Each structure stands twice: as C-alpha cells, then as structure tokens.
Amino acid sequence: MEAYLRSFALFFALFNPFLMSIYLLDLIRGLPTPTFARVLIRGSLISACVFTLFAWGGEAFFRDTLQVRFASFQIFGGIVFLLIGLRYVFSGAHAIESMRDNPAAIAGSIAMPIMIGPGTVSAAVVIGTRLPLAGAAAVIVCTLVLTVAILVAMKIAHDKLKEKHAAMTDRYIDLVGRMSALLIGTIAIDMIITGLESTGFIG
C-alpha cells in the first residue's frame, strides 16, 4: 500500500492542478464549464494511454528503442520542471501564460508541457517499476480523474466568484500557484539528483 500511496503522491504533485489552472487560465475564463470539462477529459484519456504505455515499457523503451539512458531523460525532465517552477516563482502567472500555445490549440489537444512532459513521463516509468502494470494503470487513472475533478471544481468556483471577487480570486490563484511552483522545483531537483546518481556522476 505504501508504494501505491507514494506513486500517487508523486504523480499528483507533478500534475499539480493548481499550477495547471494557471496554464489553462484563458480556457477557465473563456469556455463554458461543459466544454472545459470535455477538453480536460479528452486530454486525460490521451495522457492515460501514453503514461500506461511508458509504465509498461519502462526503462527498456529508452534503452532498447530510443537507445538512450533513462537517467538522461530524468535529468532533462527535472531541468524542464525546474525552469517552469523558477519562472513562476519569480514572474507569477505571466510566466506560464507566455509558455503555452494559443487557447484554440490547447482546447483541441492536451495541456503541454504540464500534462504530458518529461517529468510526468519519467514519473510514469518510475511507477511502472514500483507497481504491477494493473496497479500502475490504476494509480495513473485515479490521479487523472482527481486532477480533472479539481480543475472543473476550480472552474465552477471561478465562474461564481469572478463577478464579485475577481481581485481576490486572482490573488488566490497567484498565491497557490507560487506555493505549488516551490513543490515542483523541489521535485525537479530530486529528479536531477536521481538521474545523476543513476549515471554514477554523483555517489
């Protein structure tokens, strides 16, 4: 059970619906709730398939198919998430908004690089090594379901509060985003250290 809880905590921390809400802020503000929910569900279904594939293939996919070391991917994923965390901590919501594509493109696909990126793919591989495939898939699906539910709830709350408490809502989102970015940065550093340890660069 501990392995399941640790895997869920890792995956949920990387998904980070609070930080993802900043990334999708234009969609939260501009789309009706049913459409917003459909976009998230479609992206989550695609993500679930991708993550389950990496959990099943594991390090062998990188070693045999891509002919690279998984540790290299961990280091790269850690650097990407570290940059995201640093930019948000120092620049706030504008740092994330400047990184994303136009809203129409996001609406037809998945949130990149927050939902599917080096960090979350690395986490899927790690979960696949900790748990049997069925257990890894269950953790992945549960995390995605919870993430979508929280984002939809935030969308509903935003719609109800935006008229009377717009300034307070924006300050809350910015504060939670900065706190979440600190967690993302911590996980990123750990990913880099783990990758360096795997390569033998540090002991």
PDB file of C-alpha atoms in Angstrom:
ATOM      1  CA  MET A   1       0.000   0.000   0.000  1.00  0.00           C
ATOM      2  CA  GLU A   2       2.877   2.363   0.747  1.00  0.00           C
ATOM      3  CA  ALA A   3       4.191   2.005  -2.807  1.00  0.00           C
ATOM      4  CA  TYR A   4       0.741   2.924  -4.168  1.00  0.00           C
ATOM      5  CA  LEU A   5       0.484   5.988  -1.931  1.00  0.00           C
ATOM      6  CA  ARG A   6       3.995   7.148  -2.810  1.00  0.00           C
ATOM      7  CA  SER A   7       3.318   6.674  -6.506  1.00  0.00           C
ATOM      8  CA  PHE A   8       0.027   8.559  -6.299  1.00  0.00           C
ATOM      9  CA  ALA A   9       1.643  11.424  -4.360  1.00  0.00           C
ATOM     10  CA  LEU A  10       4.468  11.716  -6.901  1.00  0.00           C
ATOM     11  CA  PHE A  11       2.142  11.727  -9.900  1.00  0.00           C
ATOM     12  CA  PHE A  12      -0.362  14.128  -8.355  1.00  0.00           C
ATOM     13  CA  ALA A  13       2.394  16.547  -7.313  1.00  0.00           C
ATOM     14  CA  LEU A  14       3.718  16.635 -10.874  1.00  0.00           C
ATOM     15  CA  PHE A  15       0.249  17.116 -12.370  1.00  0.00           C
ATOM     16  CA  ASN A  16      -0.409  19.884  -9.865  1.00  0.00           C
ATOM     17  CA  PRO A  17      -3.923  21.058 -10.836  1.00  0.00           C
ATOM     18  CA  PHE A  18      -3.322  24.385  -9.088  1.00  0.00           C
ATOM     19  CA  LEU A  19      -0.380  25.217 -11.332  1.00  0.00           C
ATOM     20  CA  MET A  20      -2.185  23.706 -14.322  1.00  0.00           C
ATOM     21  CA  SER A  21      -5.106  26.062 -13.680  1.00  0.00           C
ATOM     22  CA  ILE A  22      -2.752  28.984 -14.394  1.00  0.00           C
ATOM     23  CA  TYR A  23      -1.617  27.311 -17.593  1.00  0.00           C
ATOM     24  CA  LEU A  24      -5.266  26.938 -18.629  1.00  0.00           C
ATOM     25  CA  LEU A  25      -6.433  30.284 -17.263  1.00  0.00           C
ATOM     26  CA  ASP A  26      -7.713  31.577 -20.619  1.00  0.00           C
ATOM     27  CA  LEU A  27      -9.798  28.422 -21.016  1.00  0.00           C
ATOM     28  CA  ILE A  28     -11.132  28.738 -17.469  1.00  0.00           C
ATOM     29  CA  ARG A  29     -12.152  32.320 -18.171  1.00  0.00           C
ATOM     30  CA  GLY A  30     -13.411  31.855 -21.724  1.00  0.00           C
ATOM     31  CA  LEU A  31     -15.031  28.424 -22.050  1.00  0.00           C
ATOM     32  CA  PRO A  32     -18.346  27.235 -20.609  1.00  0.00           C
ATOM     33  CA  THR A  33     -17.949  24.554 -17.977  1.00  0.00           C
ATOM     34  CA  PRO A  34     -19.214  21.589 -20.111  1.00  0.00           C
ATOM     35  CA  THR A  35     -16.787  22.450 -22.925  1.00  0.00           C
ATOM     36  CA  PHE A  36     -13.928  22.941 -20.478  1.00  0.00           C
ATOM     37  CA  ALA A  37     -14.664  19.549 -18.913  1.00  0.00           C
ATOM     38  CA  ARG A  38     -14.719  17.848 -22.323  1.00  0.00           C
ATOM     39  CA  VAL A  39     -11.327  19.327 -23.220  1.00  0.00           C
ATOM     40  CA  LEU A  40      -9.828  18.047 -19.983  1.00  0.00           C
ATOM     41  CA  ILE A  41     -11.383  14.594 -20.308  1.00  0.00           C
ATOM     42  CA  ARG A  42     -10.127  14.223 -23.883  1.00  0.00           C
ATOM     43  CA  GLY A  43      -6.631  15.269 -22.863  1.00  0.00           C
ATOM     44  CA  SER A  44      -6.704  12.984 -19.830  1.00  0.00           C
ATOM     45  CA  LEU A  45      -7.709   9.952 -21.916  1.00  0.00           C
ATOM     46  CA  ILE A  46      -4.793  10.558 -24.269  1.00  0.00           C
ATOM     47  CA  SER A  47      -2.484  11.082 -21.310  1.00  0.00           C
ATOM     48  CA  ALA A  48      -3.652   7.889 -19.603  1.00  0.00           C
ATOM     49  CA  CYS A  49      -2.783   5.860 -22.702  1.00  0.00           C
ATOM     50  CA  VAL A  50       0.650   7.490 -23.022  1.00  0.00           C
ATOM     51  CA  PHE A  51       1.513   7.085 -19.348  1.00  0.00           C
ATOM     52  CA  THR A  52       0.319   3.485 -19.212  1.00  0.00           C
ATOM     53  CA  LEU A  53       2.474   2.709 -22.251  1.00  0.00           C
ATOM     54  CA  PHE A  54       5.542   4.175 -20.566  1.00  0.00           C
ATOM     55  CA  ALA A  55       4.717   2.416 -17.285  1.00  0.00           C
ATOM     56  CA  TRP A  56       4.545  -0.873 -19.224  1.00  0.00           C
ATOM     57  CA  GLY A  57       7.642  -0.278 -21.374  1.00  0.00           C
ATOM     58  CA  GLY A  58       9.686   1.201 -18.557  1.00  0.00           C
ATOM     59  CA  GLU A  59      13.375   1.755 -18.928  1.00  0.00           C
ATOM     60  CA  ALA A  60      13.554  -0.867 -21.699  1.00  0.00           C
ATOM     61  CA  PHE A  61      11.772   1.544 -24.050  1.00  0.00           C
ATOM     62  CA  PHE A  62      14.531   4.113 -23.603  1.00  0.00           C
ATOM     63  CA  ARG A  63      17.346   1.566 -23.579  1.00  0.00           C
ATOM     64  CA  ASP A  64      16.275  -0.675 -26.472  1.00  0.00           C
ATOM     65  CA  THR A  65      14.050   1.500 -28.649  1.00  0.00           C
ATOM     66  CA  LEU A  66      15.460   5.002 -28.243  1.00  0.00           C
ATOM     67  CA  GLN A  67      18.930   3.712 -27.286  1.00  0.00           C
ATOM     68  CA  VAL A  68      19.376   6.333 -24.578  1.00  0.00           C
ATOM     69  CA  ARG A  69      19.678   6.020 -20.836  1.00  0.00           C
ATOM     70  CA  PHE A  70      16.563   6.665 -18.780  1.00  0.00           C
ATOM     71  CA  ALA A  71      18.711   8.673 -16.384  1.00  0.00           C
ATOM     72  CA  SER A  72      19.283  11.216 -19.164  1.00  0.00           C
ATOM     73  CA  PHE A  73      15.538  11.607 -19.568  1.00  0.00           C
ATOM     74  CA  GLN A  74      15.143  12.069 -15.802  1.00  0.00           C
ATOM     75  CA  ILE A  75      17.762  14.820 -15.792  1.00  0.00           C
ATOM     76  CA  PHE A  76      16.138  16.571 -18.746  1.00  0.00           C
ATOM     77  CA  GLY A  77      12.682  16.267 -17.183  1.00  0.00           C
ATOM     78  CA  GLY A  78      13.994  17.698 -13.943  1.00  0.00           C
ATOM     79  CA  ILE A  79      15.541  20.657 -15.760  1.00  0.00           C
ATOM     80  CA  VAL A  80      12.275  21.387 -17.612  1.00  0.00           C
ATOM     81  CA  PHE A  81      10.213  21.335 -14.425  1.00  0.00           C
ATOM     82  CA  LEU A  82      12.853  23.340 -12.571  1.00  0.00           C
ATOM     83  CA  LEU A  83      12.670  26.075 -15.211  1.00  0.00           C
ATOM     84  CA  ILE A  84       8.859  26.110 -15.005  1.00  0.00           C
ATOM     85  CA  GLY A  85       8.982  26.363 -11.222  1.00  0.00           C
ATOM     86  CA  LEU A  86      11.616  29.110 -11.228  1.00  0.00           C
ATOM     87  CA  ARG A  87       9.799  31.184 -13.826  1.00  0.00           C
ATOM     88  CA  TYR A  88       6.557  31.006 -11.903  1.00  0.00           C
ATOM     89  CA  VAL A  89       8.091  31.750  -8.500  1.00  0.00           C
ATOM     90  CA  PHE A  90       9.774  34.919  -9.811  1.00  0.00           C
ATOM     91  CA  SER A  91       7.344  36.035 -12.530  1.00  0.00           C
ATOM     92  CA  GLY A  92       3.929  34.726 -11.476  1.00  0.00           C
ATOM     93  CA  ALA A  93       1.093  33.781 -13.798  1.00  0.00           C
ATOM     94  CA  HIS A  94       2.549  35.631 -16.802  1.00  0.00           C
ATOM     95  CA  ALA A  95       5.448  33.159 -16.885  1.00  0.00           C
ATOM     96  CA  ILE A  96       3.095  30.243 -17.507  1.00  0.00           C
ATOM     97  CA  GLU A  97       0.798  32.145 -19.876  1.00  0.00           C
ATOM     98  CA  SER A  98       3.770  33.070 -22.060  1.00  0.00           C
ATOM     99  CA  MET A  99       4.790  29.395 -22.389  1.00  0.00           C
ATOM    100  CA  ARG A 100       1.565  27.980 -23.730  1.00  0.00           C
ATOM    101  CA  ASP A 101       0.099  27.800 -27.204  1.00  0.00           C
ATOM    102  CA  ASN A 102      -2.997  29.717 -28.257  1.00  0.00           C
ATOM    103  CA  PRO A 103      -6.223  28.699 -26.454  1.00  0.00           C
ATOM    104  CA  ALA A 104      -7.793  27.135 -29.558  1.00  0.00           C
ATOM    105  CA  ALA A 105      -4.878  24.746 -29.967  1.00  0.00           C
ATOM    106  CA  ILE A 106      -4.960  23.775 -26.289  1.00  0.00           C
ATOM    107  CA  ALA A 107      -8.715  23.168 -26.472  1.00  0.00           C
ATOM    108  CA  GLY A 108      -8.186  20.544 -29.174  1.00  0.00           C
ATOM    109  CA  SER A 109      -5.294  18.749 -27.529  1.00  0.00           C
ATOM    110  CA  ILE A 110      -3.726  18.348 -24.114  1.00  0.00           C
ATOM    111  CA  ALA A 111      -2.020  20.810 -21.783  1.00  0.00           C
ATOM    112  CA  MET A 112       1.647  20.790 -22.677  1.00  0.00           C
ATOM    113  CA  PRO A 113       4.129  20.613 -21.094  1.00  0.00           C
ATOM    114  CA  ILE A 114       2.214  20.327 -17.824  1.00  0.00           C
ATOM    115  CA  MET A 115       0.084  17.241 -18.501  1.00  0.00           C
ATOM    116  CA  ILE A 116       2.452  15.281 -20.731  1.00  0.00           C
ATOM    117  CA  GLY A 117       6.082  16.226 -20.390  1.00  0.00           C
ATOM    118  CA  PRO A 118       9.461  14.813 -19.399  1.00  0.00           C
ATOM    119  CA  GLY A 119       8.630  14.989 -15.700  1.00  0.00           C
ATOM    120  CA  THR A 120       5.315  13.154 -15.835  1.00  0.00           C
ATOM    121  CA  VAL A 121       6.614  10.599 -18.343  1.00  0.00           C
ATOM    122  CA  SER A 122       9.566   9.924 -16.038  1.00  0.00           C
ATOM    123  CA  ALA A 123       7.141   9.507 -13.142  1.00  0.00           C
ATOM    124  CA  ALA A 124       5.112   7.008 -15.177  1.00  0.00           C
ATOM    125  CA  VAL A 125       8.247   4.943 -15.810  1.00  0.00           C
ATOM    126  CA  VAL A 126       9.171   5.054 -12.114  1.00  0.00           C
ATOM    127  CA  ILE A 127       5.644   3.992 -11.128  1.00  0.00           C
ATOM    128  CA  GLY A 128       5.861   1.141 -13.628  1.00  0.00           C
ATOM    129  CA  THR A 129       8.983  -0.150 -11.876  1.00  0.00           C
ATOM    130  CA  ARG A 130       7.349   0.084  -8.428  1.00  0.00           C
ATOM    131  CA  LEU A 131       3.977  -1.492  -9.212  1.00  0.00           C
ATOM    132  CA  PRO A 132       2.479  -4.187 -11.418  1.00  0.00           C
ATOM    133  CA  LEU A 133       1.007  -2.876 -14.673  1.00  0.00           C
ATOM    134  CA  ALA A 134      -2.602  -3.035 -13.421  1.00  0.00           C
ATOM    135  CA  GLY A 135      -1.665  -1.159 -10.251  1.00  0.00           C
ATOM    136  CA  ALA A 136       0.322   1.454 -12.171  1.00  0.00           C
ATOM    137  CA  ALA A 137      -2.604   1.993 -14.561  1.00  0.00           C
ATOM    138  CA  ALA A 138      -4.991   2.357 -11.604  1.00  0.00           C
ATOM    139  CA  VAL A 139      -2.751   4.999  -9.997  1.00  0.00           C
ATOM    140  CA  ILE A 140      -2.482   6.874 -13.294  1.00  0.00           C
ATOM    141  CA  VAL A 141      -6.242   6.839 -13.911  1.00  0.00           C
ATOM    142  CA  CYS A 142      -7.085   7.839 -10.327  1.00  0.00           C
ATOM    143  CA  THR A 143      -4.638  10.734 -10.463  1.00  0.00           C
ATOM    144  CA  LEU A 144      -6.068  11.966 -13.767  1.00  0.00           C
ATOM    145  CA  VAL A 145      -9.645  11.680 -12.506  1.00  0.00           C
ATOM    146  CA  LEU A 146      -8.815  13.651  -9.361  1.00  0.00           C
ATOM    147  CA  THR A 147      -6.932  16.277 -11.366  1.00  0.00           C
ATOM    148  CA  VAL A 148      -9.835  16.776 -13.779  1.00  0.00           C
ATOM    149  CA  ALA A 149     -12.326  16.931 -10.901  1.00  0.00           C
ATOM    150  CA  ILE A 150     -10.291  19.610  -9.087  1.00  0.00           C
ATOM    151  CA  LEU A 151      -9.842  21.672 -12.254  1.00  0.00           C
ATOM    152  CA  VAL A 152     -13.566  21.526 -13.066  1.00  0.00           C
ATOM    153  CA  ALA A 153     -14.381  22.494  -9.467  1.00  0.00           C
ATOM    154  CA  MET A 154     -11.960  25.432  -9.742  1.00  0.00           C
ATOM    155  CA  LYS A 155     -13.630  26.453 -12.999  1.00  0.00           C
ATOM    156  CA  ILE A 156     -17.066  26.413 -11.357  1.00  0.00           C
ATOM    157  CA  ALA A 157     -15.778  28.352  -8.350  1.00  0.00           C
ATOM    158  CA  HIS A 158     -14.073  30.865 -10.618  1.00  0.00           C
ATOM    159  CA  ASP A 159     -17.292  31.452 -12.575  1.00  0.00           C
ATOM    160  CA  LYS A 160     -19.229  32.048  -9.366  1.00  0.00           C
ATOM    161  CA  LEU A 161     -16.660  34.368  -7.814  1.00  0.00           C
ATOM    162  CA  LYS A 162     -15.309  36.265 -10.805  1.00  0.00           C
ATOM    163  CA  GLU A 163     -18.008  38.939 -10.796  1.00  0.00           C
ATOM    164  CA  LYS A 164     -17.946  39.934  -7.109  1.00  0.00           C
ATOM    165  CA  HIS A 165     -14.480  38.822  -6.036  1.00  0.00           C
ATOM    166  CA  ALA A 166     -12.333  38.980  -9.172  1.00  0.00           C
ATOM    167  CA  ALA A 167      -9.340  40.613  -7.463  1.00  0.00           C
ATOM    168  CA  MET A 168      -9.400  38.175  -4.542  1.00  0.00           C
ATOM    169  CA  THR A 169      -9.692  35.214  -6.919  1.00  0.00           C
ATOM    170  CA  ASP A 170      -6.706  36.342  -8.967  1.00  0.00           C
ATOM    171  CA  ARG A 171      -4.591  36.867  -5.806  1.00  0.00           C
ATOM    172  CA  TYR A 172      -5.543  33.427  -4.510  1.00  0.00           C
ATOM    173  CA  ILE A 173      -4.655  31.758  -7.800  1.00  0.00           C
ATOM    174  CA  ASP A 174      -1.310  33.551  -7.884  1.00  0.00           C
ATOM    175  CA  LEU A 175      -0.503  32.643  -4.262  1.00  0.00           C
ATOM    176  CA  VAL A 176      -1.399  28.967  -4.661  1.00  0.00           C
ATOM    177  CA  GLY A 177       0.489  28.858  -7.948  1.00  0.00           C
ATOM    178  CA  ARG A 178       3.675  30.194  -6.361  1.00  0.00           C
ATOM    179  CA  MET A 179       3.430  27.692  -3.488  1.00  0.00           C
ATOM    180  CA  SER A 180       2.862  24.861  -5.947  1.00  0.00           C
ATOM    181  CA  ALA A 181       5.824  26.025  -8.007  1.00  0.00           C
ATOM    182  CA  LEU A 182       8.059  25.592  -4.954  1.00  0.00           C
ATOM    183  CA  LEU A 183       6.949  21.957  -4.747  1.00  0.00           C
ATOM    184  CA  ILE A 184       7.539  21.482  -8.464  1.00  0.00           C
ATOM    185  CA  GLY A 185      11.053  22.883  -8.097  1.00  0.00           C
ATOM    186  CA  THR A 186      11.800  20.548  -5.190  1.00  0.00           C
ATOM    187  CA  ILE A 187      10.655  17.503  -7.169  1.00  0.00           C
ATOM    188  CA  ALA A 188      12.662  18.718 -10.159  1.00  0.00           C
ATOM    189  CA  ILE A 189      15.877  18.888  -8.134  1.00  0.00           C
ATOM    190  CA  ASP A 190      15.215  15.376  -6.808  1.00  0.00           C
ATOM    191  CA  MET A 191      14.732  14.087 -10.379  1.00  0.00           C
ATOM    192  CA  ILE A 192      18.038  15.626 -11.450  1.00  0.00           C
ATOM    193  CA  ILE A 193      19.877  14.162  -8.447  1.00  0.00           C
ATOM    194  CA  THR A 194      18.339  10.725  -9.075  1.00  0.00           C
ATOM    195  CA  GLY A 195      19.397  10.856 -12.721  1.00  0.00           C
ATOM    196  CA  LEU A 196      22.944  11.890 -11.801  1.00  0.00           C
ATOM    197  CA  GLU A 197      23.140   9.094  -9.214  1.00  0.00           C
ATOM    198  CA  SER A 198      21.983   6.568 -11.828  1.00  0.00           C
ATOM    199  CA  THR A 199      24.736   7.650 -14.194  1.00  0.00           C
ATOM    200  CA  GLY A 200      27.311   7.410 -11.411  1.00  0.00           C
ATOM    201  CA  PHE A 201      28.167  11.088 -11.746  1.00  0.00           C
ATOM    202  CA  ILE A 202      27.497  11.546  -8.026  1.00  0.00           C
ATOM    203  CA  GLY A 203      27.557   8.911  -5.308  1.00  0.00           C
TER     204      GLY A 203
END
